[in-house]
Short mmCIF file of C-alpha atoms and ligand atoms in Angstrom, two decimals:
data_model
loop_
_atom_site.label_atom_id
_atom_site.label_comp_id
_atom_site.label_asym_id
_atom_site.label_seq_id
_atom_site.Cartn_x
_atom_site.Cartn_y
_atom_site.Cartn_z
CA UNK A 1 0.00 0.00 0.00
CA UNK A 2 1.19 3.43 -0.93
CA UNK A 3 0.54 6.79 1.13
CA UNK A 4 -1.35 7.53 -1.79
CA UNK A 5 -4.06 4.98 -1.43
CA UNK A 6 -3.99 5.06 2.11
CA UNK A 7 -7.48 5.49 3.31
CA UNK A 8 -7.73 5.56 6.90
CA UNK A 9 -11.74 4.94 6.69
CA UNK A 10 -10.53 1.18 5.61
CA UNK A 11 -8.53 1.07 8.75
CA UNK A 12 -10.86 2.40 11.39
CA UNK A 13 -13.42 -0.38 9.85
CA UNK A 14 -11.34 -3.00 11.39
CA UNK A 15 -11.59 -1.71 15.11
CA UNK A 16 -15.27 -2.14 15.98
CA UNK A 17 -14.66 0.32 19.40
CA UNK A 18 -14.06 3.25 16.61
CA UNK A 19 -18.19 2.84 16.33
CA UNK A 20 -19.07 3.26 19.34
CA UNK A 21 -21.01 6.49 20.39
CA UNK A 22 -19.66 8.28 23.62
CA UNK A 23 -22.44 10.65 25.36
CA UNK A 24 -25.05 10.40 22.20
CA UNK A 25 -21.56 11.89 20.41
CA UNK A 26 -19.16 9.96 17.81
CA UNK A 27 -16.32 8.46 19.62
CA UNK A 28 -12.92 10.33 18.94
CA UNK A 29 -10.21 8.66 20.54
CA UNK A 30 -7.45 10.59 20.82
CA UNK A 31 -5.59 8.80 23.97
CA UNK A 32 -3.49 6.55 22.29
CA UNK A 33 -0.48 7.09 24.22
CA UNK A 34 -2.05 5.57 27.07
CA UNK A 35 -2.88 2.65 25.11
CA UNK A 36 -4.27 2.03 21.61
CA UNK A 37 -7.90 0.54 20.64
CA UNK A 38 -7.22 -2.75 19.11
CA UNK A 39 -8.59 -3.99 15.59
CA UNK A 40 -10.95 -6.56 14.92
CA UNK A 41 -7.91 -9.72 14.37
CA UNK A 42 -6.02 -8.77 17.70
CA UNK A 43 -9.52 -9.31 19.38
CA UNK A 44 -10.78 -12.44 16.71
CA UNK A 45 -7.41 -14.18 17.83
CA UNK A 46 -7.53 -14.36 21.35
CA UNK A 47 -10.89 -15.57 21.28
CA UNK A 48 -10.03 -18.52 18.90
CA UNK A 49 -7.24 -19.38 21.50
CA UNK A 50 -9.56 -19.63 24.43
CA UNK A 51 -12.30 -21.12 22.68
CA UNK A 52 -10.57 -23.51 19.89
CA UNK A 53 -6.76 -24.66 21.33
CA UNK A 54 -6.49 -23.19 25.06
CA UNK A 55 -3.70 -25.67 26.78
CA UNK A 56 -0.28 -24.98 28.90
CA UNK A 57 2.76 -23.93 26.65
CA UNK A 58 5.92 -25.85 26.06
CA UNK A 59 5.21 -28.70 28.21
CA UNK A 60 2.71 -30.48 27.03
CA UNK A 61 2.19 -33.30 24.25
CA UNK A 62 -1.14 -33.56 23.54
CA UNK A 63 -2.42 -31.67 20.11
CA UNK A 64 -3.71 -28.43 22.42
CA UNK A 65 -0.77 -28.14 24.38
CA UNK A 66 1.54 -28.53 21.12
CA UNK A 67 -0.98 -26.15 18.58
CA UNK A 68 -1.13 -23.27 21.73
CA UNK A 69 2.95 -23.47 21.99
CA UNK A 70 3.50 -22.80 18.00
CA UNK A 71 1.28 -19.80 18.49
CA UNK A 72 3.02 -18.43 21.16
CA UNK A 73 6.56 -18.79 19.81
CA UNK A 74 5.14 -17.79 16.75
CA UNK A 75 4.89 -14.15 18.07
CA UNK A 76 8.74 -14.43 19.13
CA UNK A 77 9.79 -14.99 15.55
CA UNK A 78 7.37 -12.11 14.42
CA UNK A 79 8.76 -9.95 17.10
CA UNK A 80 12.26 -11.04 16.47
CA UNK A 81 12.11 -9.47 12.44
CA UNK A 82 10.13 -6.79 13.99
CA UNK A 83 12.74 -5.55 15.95
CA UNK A 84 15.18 -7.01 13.71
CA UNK A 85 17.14 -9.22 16.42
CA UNK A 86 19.79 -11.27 15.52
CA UNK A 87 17.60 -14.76 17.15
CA UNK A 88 14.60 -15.22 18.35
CA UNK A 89 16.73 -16.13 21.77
CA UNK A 90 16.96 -12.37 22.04
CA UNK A 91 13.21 -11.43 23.06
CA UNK A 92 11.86 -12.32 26.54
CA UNK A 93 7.91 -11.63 26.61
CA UNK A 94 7.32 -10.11 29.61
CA UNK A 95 4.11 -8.24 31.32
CA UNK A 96 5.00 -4.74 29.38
CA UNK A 97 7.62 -2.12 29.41
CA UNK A 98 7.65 -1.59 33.29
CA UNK A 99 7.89 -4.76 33.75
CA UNK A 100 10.84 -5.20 31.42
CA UNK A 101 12.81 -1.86 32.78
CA UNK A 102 12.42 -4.03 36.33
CA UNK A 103 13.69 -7.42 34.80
CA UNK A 104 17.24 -5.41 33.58
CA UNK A 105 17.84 -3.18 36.64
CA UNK A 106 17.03 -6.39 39.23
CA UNK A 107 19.18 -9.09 37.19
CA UNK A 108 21.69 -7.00 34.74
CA UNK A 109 22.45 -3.73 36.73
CA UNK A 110 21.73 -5.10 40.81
CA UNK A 111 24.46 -8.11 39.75
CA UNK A 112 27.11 -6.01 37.21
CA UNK A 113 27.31 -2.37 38.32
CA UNK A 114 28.71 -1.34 41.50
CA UNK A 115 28.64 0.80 44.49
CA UNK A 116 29.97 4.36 43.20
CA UNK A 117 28.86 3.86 39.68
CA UNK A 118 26.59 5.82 37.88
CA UNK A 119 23.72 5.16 35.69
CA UNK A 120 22.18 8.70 33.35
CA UNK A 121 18.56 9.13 32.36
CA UNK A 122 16.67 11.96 30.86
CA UNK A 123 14.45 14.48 32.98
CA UNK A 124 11.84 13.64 30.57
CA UNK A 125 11.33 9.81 31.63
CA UNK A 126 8.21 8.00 32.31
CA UNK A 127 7.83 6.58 35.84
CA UNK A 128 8.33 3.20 35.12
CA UNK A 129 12.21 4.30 33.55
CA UNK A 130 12.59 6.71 36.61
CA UNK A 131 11.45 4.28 40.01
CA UNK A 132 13.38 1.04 38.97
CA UNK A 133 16.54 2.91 38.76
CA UNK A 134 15.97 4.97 42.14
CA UNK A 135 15.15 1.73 44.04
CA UNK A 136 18.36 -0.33 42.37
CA UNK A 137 20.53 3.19 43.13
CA UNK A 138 19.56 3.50 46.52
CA UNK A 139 20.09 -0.48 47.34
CA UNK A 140 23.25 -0.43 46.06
CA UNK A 141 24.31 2.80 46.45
CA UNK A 142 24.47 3.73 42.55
CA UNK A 143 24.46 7.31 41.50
CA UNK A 144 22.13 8.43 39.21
CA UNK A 145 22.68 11.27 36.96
CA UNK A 146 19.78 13.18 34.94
CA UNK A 147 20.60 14.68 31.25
CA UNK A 148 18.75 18.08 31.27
CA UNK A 149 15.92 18.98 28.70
CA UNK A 150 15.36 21.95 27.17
CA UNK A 151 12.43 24.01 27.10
CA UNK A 152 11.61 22.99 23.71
CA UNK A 153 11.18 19.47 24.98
CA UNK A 154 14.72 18.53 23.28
CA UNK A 155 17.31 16.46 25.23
CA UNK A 156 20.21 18.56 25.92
CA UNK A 157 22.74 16.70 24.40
CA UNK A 158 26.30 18.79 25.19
CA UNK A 159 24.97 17.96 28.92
CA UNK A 160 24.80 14.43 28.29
CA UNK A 161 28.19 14.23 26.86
CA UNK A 162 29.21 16.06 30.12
CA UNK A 163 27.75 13.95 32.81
CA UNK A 164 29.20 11.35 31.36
CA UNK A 165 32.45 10.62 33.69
CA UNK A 166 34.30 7.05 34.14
CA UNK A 167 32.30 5.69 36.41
CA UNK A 168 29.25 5.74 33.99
CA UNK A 169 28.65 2.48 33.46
CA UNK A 170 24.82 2.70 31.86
CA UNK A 171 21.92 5.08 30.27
CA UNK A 172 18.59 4.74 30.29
CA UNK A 173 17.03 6.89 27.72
CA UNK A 174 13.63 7.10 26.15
CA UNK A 175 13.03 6.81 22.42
CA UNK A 176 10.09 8.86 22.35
CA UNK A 177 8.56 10.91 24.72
CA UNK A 178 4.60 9.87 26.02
CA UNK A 179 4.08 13.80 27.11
CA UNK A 180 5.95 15.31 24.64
CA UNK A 181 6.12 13.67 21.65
CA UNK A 182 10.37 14.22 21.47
CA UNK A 183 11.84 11.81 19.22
CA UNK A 184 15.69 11.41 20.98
CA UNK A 185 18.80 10.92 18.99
CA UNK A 186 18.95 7.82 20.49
CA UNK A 187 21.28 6.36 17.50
CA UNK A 188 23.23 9.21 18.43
CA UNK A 189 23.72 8.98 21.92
CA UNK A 190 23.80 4.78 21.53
CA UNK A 191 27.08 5.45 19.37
CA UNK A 192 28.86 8.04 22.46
CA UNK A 193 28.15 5.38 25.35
CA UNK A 194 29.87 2.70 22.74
CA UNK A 195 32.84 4.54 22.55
CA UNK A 196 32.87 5.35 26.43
CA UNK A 197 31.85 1.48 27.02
CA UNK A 198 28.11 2.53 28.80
CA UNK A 199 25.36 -0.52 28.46
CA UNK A 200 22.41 1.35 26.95
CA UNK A 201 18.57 0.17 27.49
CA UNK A 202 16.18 1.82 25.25
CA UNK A 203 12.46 2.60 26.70
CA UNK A 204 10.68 1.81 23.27
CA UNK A 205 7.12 2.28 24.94
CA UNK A 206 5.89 4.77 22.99
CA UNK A 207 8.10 4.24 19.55
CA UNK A 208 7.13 0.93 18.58
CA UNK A 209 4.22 1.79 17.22
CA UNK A 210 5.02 4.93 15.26
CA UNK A 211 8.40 4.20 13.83
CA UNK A 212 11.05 1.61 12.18
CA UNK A 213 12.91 -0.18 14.71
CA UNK A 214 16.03 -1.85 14.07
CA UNK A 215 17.97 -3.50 17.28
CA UNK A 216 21.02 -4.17 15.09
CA UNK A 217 21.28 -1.31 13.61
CA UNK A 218 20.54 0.91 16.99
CA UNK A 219 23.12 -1.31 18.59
CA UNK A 220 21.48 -0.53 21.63
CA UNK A 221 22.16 -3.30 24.61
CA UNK A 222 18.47 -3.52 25.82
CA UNK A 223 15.07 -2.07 23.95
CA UNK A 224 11.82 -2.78 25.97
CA UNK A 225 8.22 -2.22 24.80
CA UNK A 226 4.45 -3.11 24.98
CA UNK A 227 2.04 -4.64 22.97
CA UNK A 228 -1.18 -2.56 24.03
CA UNK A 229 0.56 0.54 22.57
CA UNK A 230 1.11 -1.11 19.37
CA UNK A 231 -2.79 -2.08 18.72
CA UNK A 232 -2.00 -5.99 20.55
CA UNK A 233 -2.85 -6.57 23.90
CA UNK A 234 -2.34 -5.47 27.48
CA UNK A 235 -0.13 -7.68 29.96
CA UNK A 236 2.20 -8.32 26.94
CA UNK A 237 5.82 -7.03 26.15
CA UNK A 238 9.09 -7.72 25.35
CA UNK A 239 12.59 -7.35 26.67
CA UNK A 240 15.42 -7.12 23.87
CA UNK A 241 18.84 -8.05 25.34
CA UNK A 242 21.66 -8.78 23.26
CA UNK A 243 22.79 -12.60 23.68
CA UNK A 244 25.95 -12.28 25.17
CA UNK A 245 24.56 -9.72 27.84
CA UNK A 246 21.58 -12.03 28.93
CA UNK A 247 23.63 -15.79 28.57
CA UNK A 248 25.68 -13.91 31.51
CA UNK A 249 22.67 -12.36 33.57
CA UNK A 250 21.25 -14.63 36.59
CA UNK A 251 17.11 -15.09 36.27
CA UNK A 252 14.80 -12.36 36.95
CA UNK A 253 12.08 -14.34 38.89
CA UNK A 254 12.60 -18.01 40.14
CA UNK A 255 9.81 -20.46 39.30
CA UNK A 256 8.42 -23.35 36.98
CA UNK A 257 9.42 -23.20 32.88
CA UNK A 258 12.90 -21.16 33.78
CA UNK A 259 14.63 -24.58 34.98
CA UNK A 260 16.61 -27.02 33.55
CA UNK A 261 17.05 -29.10 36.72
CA UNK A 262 15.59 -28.31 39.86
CA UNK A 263 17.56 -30.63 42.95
CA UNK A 264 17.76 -29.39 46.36
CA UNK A 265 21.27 -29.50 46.37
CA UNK A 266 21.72 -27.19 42.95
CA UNK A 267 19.22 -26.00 40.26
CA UNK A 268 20.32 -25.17 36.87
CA UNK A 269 18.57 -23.16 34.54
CA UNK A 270 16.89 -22.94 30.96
CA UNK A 271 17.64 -21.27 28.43
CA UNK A 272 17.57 -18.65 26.58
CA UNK A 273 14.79 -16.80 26.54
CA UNK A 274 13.03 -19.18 28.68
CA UNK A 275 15.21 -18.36 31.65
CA UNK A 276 13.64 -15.57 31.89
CA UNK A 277 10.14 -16.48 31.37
CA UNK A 278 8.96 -18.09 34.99
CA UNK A 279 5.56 -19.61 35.60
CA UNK A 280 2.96 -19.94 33.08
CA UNK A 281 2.83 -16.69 30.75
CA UNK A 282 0.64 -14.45 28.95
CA UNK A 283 -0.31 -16.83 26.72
CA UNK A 284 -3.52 -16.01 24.64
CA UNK A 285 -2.28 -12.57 24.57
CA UNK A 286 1.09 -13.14 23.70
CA UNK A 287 -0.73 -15.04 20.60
CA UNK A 288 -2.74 -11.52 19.96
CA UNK A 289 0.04 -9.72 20.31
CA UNK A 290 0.85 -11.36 16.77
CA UNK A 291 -1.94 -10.26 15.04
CA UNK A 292 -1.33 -6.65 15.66
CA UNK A 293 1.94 -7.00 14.51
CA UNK A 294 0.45 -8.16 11.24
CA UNK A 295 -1.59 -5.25 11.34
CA UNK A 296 1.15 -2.98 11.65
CA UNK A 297 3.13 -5.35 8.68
CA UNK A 298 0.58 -4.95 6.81
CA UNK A 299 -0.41 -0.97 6.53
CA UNK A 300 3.69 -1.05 7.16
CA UNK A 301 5.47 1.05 9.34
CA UNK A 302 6.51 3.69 6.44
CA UNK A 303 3.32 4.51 5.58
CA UNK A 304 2.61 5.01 8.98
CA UNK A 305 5.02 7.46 10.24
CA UNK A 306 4.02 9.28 6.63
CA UNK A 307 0.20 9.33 7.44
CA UNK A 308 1.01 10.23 10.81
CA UNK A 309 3.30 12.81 10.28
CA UNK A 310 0.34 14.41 7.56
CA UNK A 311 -1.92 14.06 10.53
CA UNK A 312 0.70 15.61 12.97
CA UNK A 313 1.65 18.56 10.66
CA UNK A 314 -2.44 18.61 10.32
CA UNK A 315 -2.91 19.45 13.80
CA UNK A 316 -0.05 21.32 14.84
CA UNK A 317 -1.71 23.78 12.44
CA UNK A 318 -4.97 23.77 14.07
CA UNK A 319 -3.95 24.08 17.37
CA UNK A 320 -1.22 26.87 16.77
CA UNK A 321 -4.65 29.13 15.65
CA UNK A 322 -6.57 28.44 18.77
CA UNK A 323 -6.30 31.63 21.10
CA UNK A 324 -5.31 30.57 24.74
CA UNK A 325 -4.06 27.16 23.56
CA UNK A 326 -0.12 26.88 25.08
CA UNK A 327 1.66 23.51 23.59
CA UNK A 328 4.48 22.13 26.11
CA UNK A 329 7.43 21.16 23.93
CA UNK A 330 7.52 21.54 19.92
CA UNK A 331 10.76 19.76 19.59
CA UNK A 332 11.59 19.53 15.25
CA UNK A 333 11.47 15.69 15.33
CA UNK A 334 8.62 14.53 17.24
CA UNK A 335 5.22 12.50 16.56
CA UNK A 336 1.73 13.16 16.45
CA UNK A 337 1.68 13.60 20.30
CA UNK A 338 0.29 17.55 21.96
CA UNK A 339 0.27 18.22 25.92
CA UNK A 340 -0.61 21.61 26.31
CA UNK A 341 -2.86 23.81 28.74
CA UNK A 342 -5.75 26.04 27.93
CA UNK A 343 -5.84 30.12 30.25
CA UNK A 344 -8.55 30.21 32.51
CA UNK A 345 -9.85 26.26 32.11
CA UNK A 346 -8.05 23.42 34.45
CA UNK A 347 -7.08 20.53 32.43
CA UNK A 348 -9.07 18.66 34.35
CA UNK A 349 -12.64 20.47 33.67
CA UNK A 350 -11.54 20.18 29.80
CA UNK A 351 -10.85 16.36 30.12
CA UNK A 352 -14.43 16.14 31.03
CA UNK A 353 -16.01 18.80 29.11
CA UNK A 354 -14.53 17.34 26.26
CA UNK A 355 -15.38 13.52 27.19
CA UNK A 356 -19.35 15.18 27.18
CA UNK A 357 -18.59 15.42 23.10
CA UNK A 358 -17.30 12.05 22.47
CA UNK A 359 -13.50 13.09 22.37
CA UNK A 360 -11.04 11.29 25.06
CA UNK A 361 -7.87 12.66 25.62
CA UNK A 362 -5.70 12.38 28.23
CA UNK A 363 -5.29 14.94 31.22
CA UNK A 364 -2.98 14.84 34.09
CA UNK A 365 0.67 14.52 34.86
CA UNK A 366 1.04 11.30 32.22
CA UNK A 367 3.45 9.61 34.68
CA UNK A 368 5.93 12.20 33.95
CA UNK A 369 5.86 14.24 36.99
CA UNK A 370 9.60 15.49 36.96
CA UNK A 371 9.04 16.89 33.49
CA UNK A 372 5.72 18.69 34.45
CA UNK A 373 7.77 20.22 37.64
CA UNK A 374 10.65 21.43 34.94
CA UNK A 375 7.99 23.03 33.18
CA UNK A 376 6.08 24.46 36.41
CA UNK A 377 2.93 22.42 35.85
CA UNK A 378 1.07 20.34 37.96
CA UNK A 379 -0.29 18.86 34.61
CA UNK A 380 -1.65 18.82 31.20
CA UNK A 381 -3.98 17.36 29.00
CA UNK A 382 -2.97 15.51 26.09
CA UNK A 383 -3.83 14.90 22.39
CA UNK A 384 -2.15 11.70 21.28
CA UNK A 385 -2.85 10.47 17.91
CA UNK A 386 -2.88 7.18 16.23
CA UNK A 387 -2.83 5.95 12.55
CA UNK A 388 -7.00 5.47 12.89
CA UNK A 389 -7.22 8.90 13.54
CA UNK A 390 -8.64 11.16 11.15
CA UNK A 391 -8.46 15.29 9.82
CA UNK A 392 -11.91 15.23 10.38
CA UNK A 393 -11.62 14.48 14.20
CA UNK A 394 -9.06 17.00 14.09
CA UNK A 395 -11.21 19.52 12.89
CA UNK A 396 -14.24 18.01 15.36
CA UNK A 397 -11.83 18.61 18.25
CA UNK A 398 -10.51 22.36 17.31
CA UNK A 399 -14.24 23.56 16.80
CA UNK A 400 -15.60 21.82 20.51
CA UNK A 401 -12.23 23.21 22.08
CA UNK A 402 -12.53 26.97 20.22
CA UNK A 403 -16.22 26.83 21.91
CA UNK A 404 -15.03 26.08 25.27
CA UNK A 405 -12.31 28.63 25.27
CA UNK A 406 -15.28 30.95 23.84
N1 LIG B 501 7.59 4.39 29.00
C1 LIG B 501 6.87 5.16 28.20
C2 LIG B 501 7.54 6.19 27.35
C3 LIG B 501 5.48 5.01 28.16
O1 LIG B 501 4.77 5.79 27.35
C4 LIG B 501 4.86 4.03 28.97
C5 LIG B 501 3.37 3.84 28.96
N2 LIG B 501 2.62 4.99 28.93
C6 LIG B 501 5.68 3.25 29.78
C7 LIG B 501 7.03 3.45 29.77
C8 LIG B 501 5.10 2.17 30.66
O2 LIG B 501 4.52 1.19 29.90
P1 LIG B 501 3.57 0.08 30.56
O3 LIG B 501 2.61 0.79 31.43
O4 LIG B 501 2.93 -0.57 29.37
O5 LIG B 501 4.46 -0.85 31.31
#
C-alpha cells in the first residue's frame, strides 16, 4: 500500500470500538499514548485461543498443548524481524515495558554495576524508567545522573556528553517521549556510550508503534516495549537483550518453565529466553500480540510514520490558531503527540467537558511528573494520535475546544 491509497476509513473499519457512540456523540479517541484501541484480528485471535486450542505452553504433548505453543513462539519470531534481532533467543515476553525496565535493573544492573557507579537518564522519563533505577541506586548505592531537557522538549545533548564521567557504566534513555512527543537521537547517543563502554537500554514504549525499529542497527544493549501501545494486547511485552549480555545475567524471577534441573542441592537453569520467562505466561495474549503486529506489517510502518506525520503537521496547524491554547514542547522531530494547557480552564474540567462530546484525551501529569515540575505544571492534558485517527476528528476537536475557550 502506498501513502497515496492510504485510506484511513478502511482502517478504522477493522476496530469495531471506533463505532461506538460516547455521550449520544461519535467516539474520537485521541488517547493513544495511554494505550491504543485494538482492531478486529487482535480481538478475533484471542478468542479462537480460548475457545478452539487453550492448553499450557511448552510442556505439554497432547495436540492443544503442542498447537497453543506454536502460536506463542510464533509471536517471538514475528517480534524477532520486527525488531530485527539477531535470534529469536533475544526477546523475553514479559508483562510490558515496566515490567521489562524491572527485569534489567534487578538481574543485569543489581548483579554487574557497582557501588559508586553511575547510571544517566533523561528528565523527561516516564515513571516506570525513573522508580526502577531509584530503588536499584539507593540499594546499592548507585548514583544516578539526569541529562537536562530543554524548554523545547529537546534532550540537551552537550549535557549528556558532560555527565558522562568514568564511572558511567549505563543510560537509560527514552526513544520517544509519552508527554511530549520528542523523538531522541537515540542512534546518536547509543554510538557516544559505545565509545565510552556505557550498556544502553532503550524505553521503546511509545516508539514501537510509530516508527522503524532496528535492534542491530541501533546497537542498543536492551530495547523494551508493549504490545497494548502497538494495537496488541495489554499484559504483553518484550525485553530485547543482546545474547551475550543475557547468557551472563542470573534469572529475573525463580519459578516453573525457567529450569533445567531443579535438585535441592543445585538448580540449573533454561535457556535462553526461557530463563527468563517463569511460571505460566501471557499466553492467549502473547498469541494476539501477533496479530497486531500483522496489522502494523501490513499498513507497514513507512506509511505510517508518513500518514502520521500528515496528521501531525495537520494538527499542529490547528492548534497553533486556537487563542489561549499553550503547547508544552515543539521539539523539530517529534510525533503526532500535543500536551498543552488552555488560560482560565483546568485541564481537568476540559478532560471532562470534552469527554461530554465524544472526544477522550488524556489529562494529568502522564506519569511524567519530573518533566511537568521542569515546566512548572502540575499537569496537562494531552492529544495523542494514532494511525486510525482522522483530519476530520481533528477539525471536530478544534471547533468543541474553540467553543469552550469561547
Ligand atoms: N515508558 C513510556 C515512554 C510510556 O509511554 C509508557 C506507557 N505509557 C511506559 C514506559 C510504561 O509502559 P507500561 O505501562 O505498558 O508498562
Amino acid at each position: 500500500m502506498s501513502i497515496k491509497s492510504f485510506n484511513p476509513n478502511r482502517i478504522r473499519n477493522k476496530f469495531p470500538i471506533l463505532n461506538k457512540k460516547i455521550n449520544n456523540n461519535q467516539l474520537v479517541y485521541f488517547d493513544n499514548a495511554a494505550t491504543t484501541q485494538k482492531p478486529i484480528q487482535v480481538i478475533e485471535s484471542i478468542n479462537k485461543y480460548y475457545s478452539e486450542y487453550n492448553a499450557n505452553i511448552h510442556r505439554g504433548i497432547h495436540t492443544l498443548a503442542e498447537k497453543a505453543t506454536q502460536e506463542y513462539e510464533k509471536t517471538r519470531k514475528t517480534v524477532s524481524k520486527f525488531i530485527n534481532s539477531r535470534s529469536e533467543k533475544e526477546v523475553i515476553f514479559t508483562r510490558g515495558t515496566t515490567e521489562g525496565i524491572n527485569l534489567i535493573a534487578s538481574s543485569f544492573v543489581k548483579n554487574f554495576i557497582k557501588k559508586g557507579d553511575e547510571i544517566i537518564i533523561s528528565e523527561m522519563e516516564h515513571h516506570s524508567n525513573i522508580v526502577p533505577w531509584q530503588m536499584i541506586c539507593e540499594e546499592n548505592e548507585i548514583i544516578l545522573k539526569t541529562i537536562n531537557v530543554f524548554e523545547n522538549g529537546e534532550i540537551d545533548l552537550d549535557n549528556f556528553k558532560e555527565l558522562i564521567s568514568n564511572k558511567t557504566k549505563f543510560l537509560s534513555i527514552v526513544h520517544t517521549s509519552n508527554t511530549l512527543g520528542t523523538v531522541n537521537p537515540i542512534k546518536e547517543m547509543i554510538e557516544i556510550c559505545k565509545k565510552n563502554n556505557i550498556i544502553t537500554m532503550i524505553d521503546g514504549a511509545q516508539a514501537s508503534a510509530h516508527s522503524k525499529i532496528d535492534v542491530q542497527d541501533l546497537n542498543c544493549d536492551f530495547f523494551v516495549l508493549s504490545a497494548h501501545k502497538m494495537y496488541g494486547p495489554t499484559g504483553v511485552g518484550i525485553v530485547y537483550g543482546k545474547e551475550e549480555i543475557l547468557e551472563k545475567m542470573p534469572p529475573y524471577m525463580g519459578g516453573g518453565e525457567m529450569i533445567k534441573d531443579v535438585n535441592f542441592k543445585k538448580t540449573t537453569y533454561n535457556e535462553l529466553p526461557y530463563k527468563f520467562e517463569a511460571g505460566t505466561p501471557n499466553i492467549g495474549d502473547v498469541i494476539g500480540f501477533n496479530e497486531a503486529l500483522s496489522f502494523i506489517n501490513n499498513i507497514g510502518l513507512d506509511n505510517i510514520s508518513l500518514y502520521e506525520k500528515e496528521l501531525k503537521n495537520y494538527a499542529s496547524n490547528s492548534f497553533n490558531e486556537i487563542e489561549g491554547i499553550n503547547i508544552i514542547g515543539n521539539s523539530k522531530n517529534k510525533i503526532g503527540i500535543f500536551s498543552f494547557t488552555v488560560d482560565k480552564i483546568h485541564y481537568y474540567d476540559l478532560g471532562l467537558l470534552l469527554d461530554s462530546k465524544g472526544i477522550a484525551i488524556r489529562t494529568g501529569h502522564h506519569c511524567t511528573q519530573p518533566l511537568m515540575d521542569k515546566f512548572n505544571l502540575e499537569g496537562t492534558a494531552r492529544v495523542s494520535l494514532a494511525i486510525y485517527n482522522t483530519k476530520n476528528e481533528i477539525d471536530y476537536f478544534v471547533e468543541k475546544l474553540k467553543q469552550l475557550i469561547n
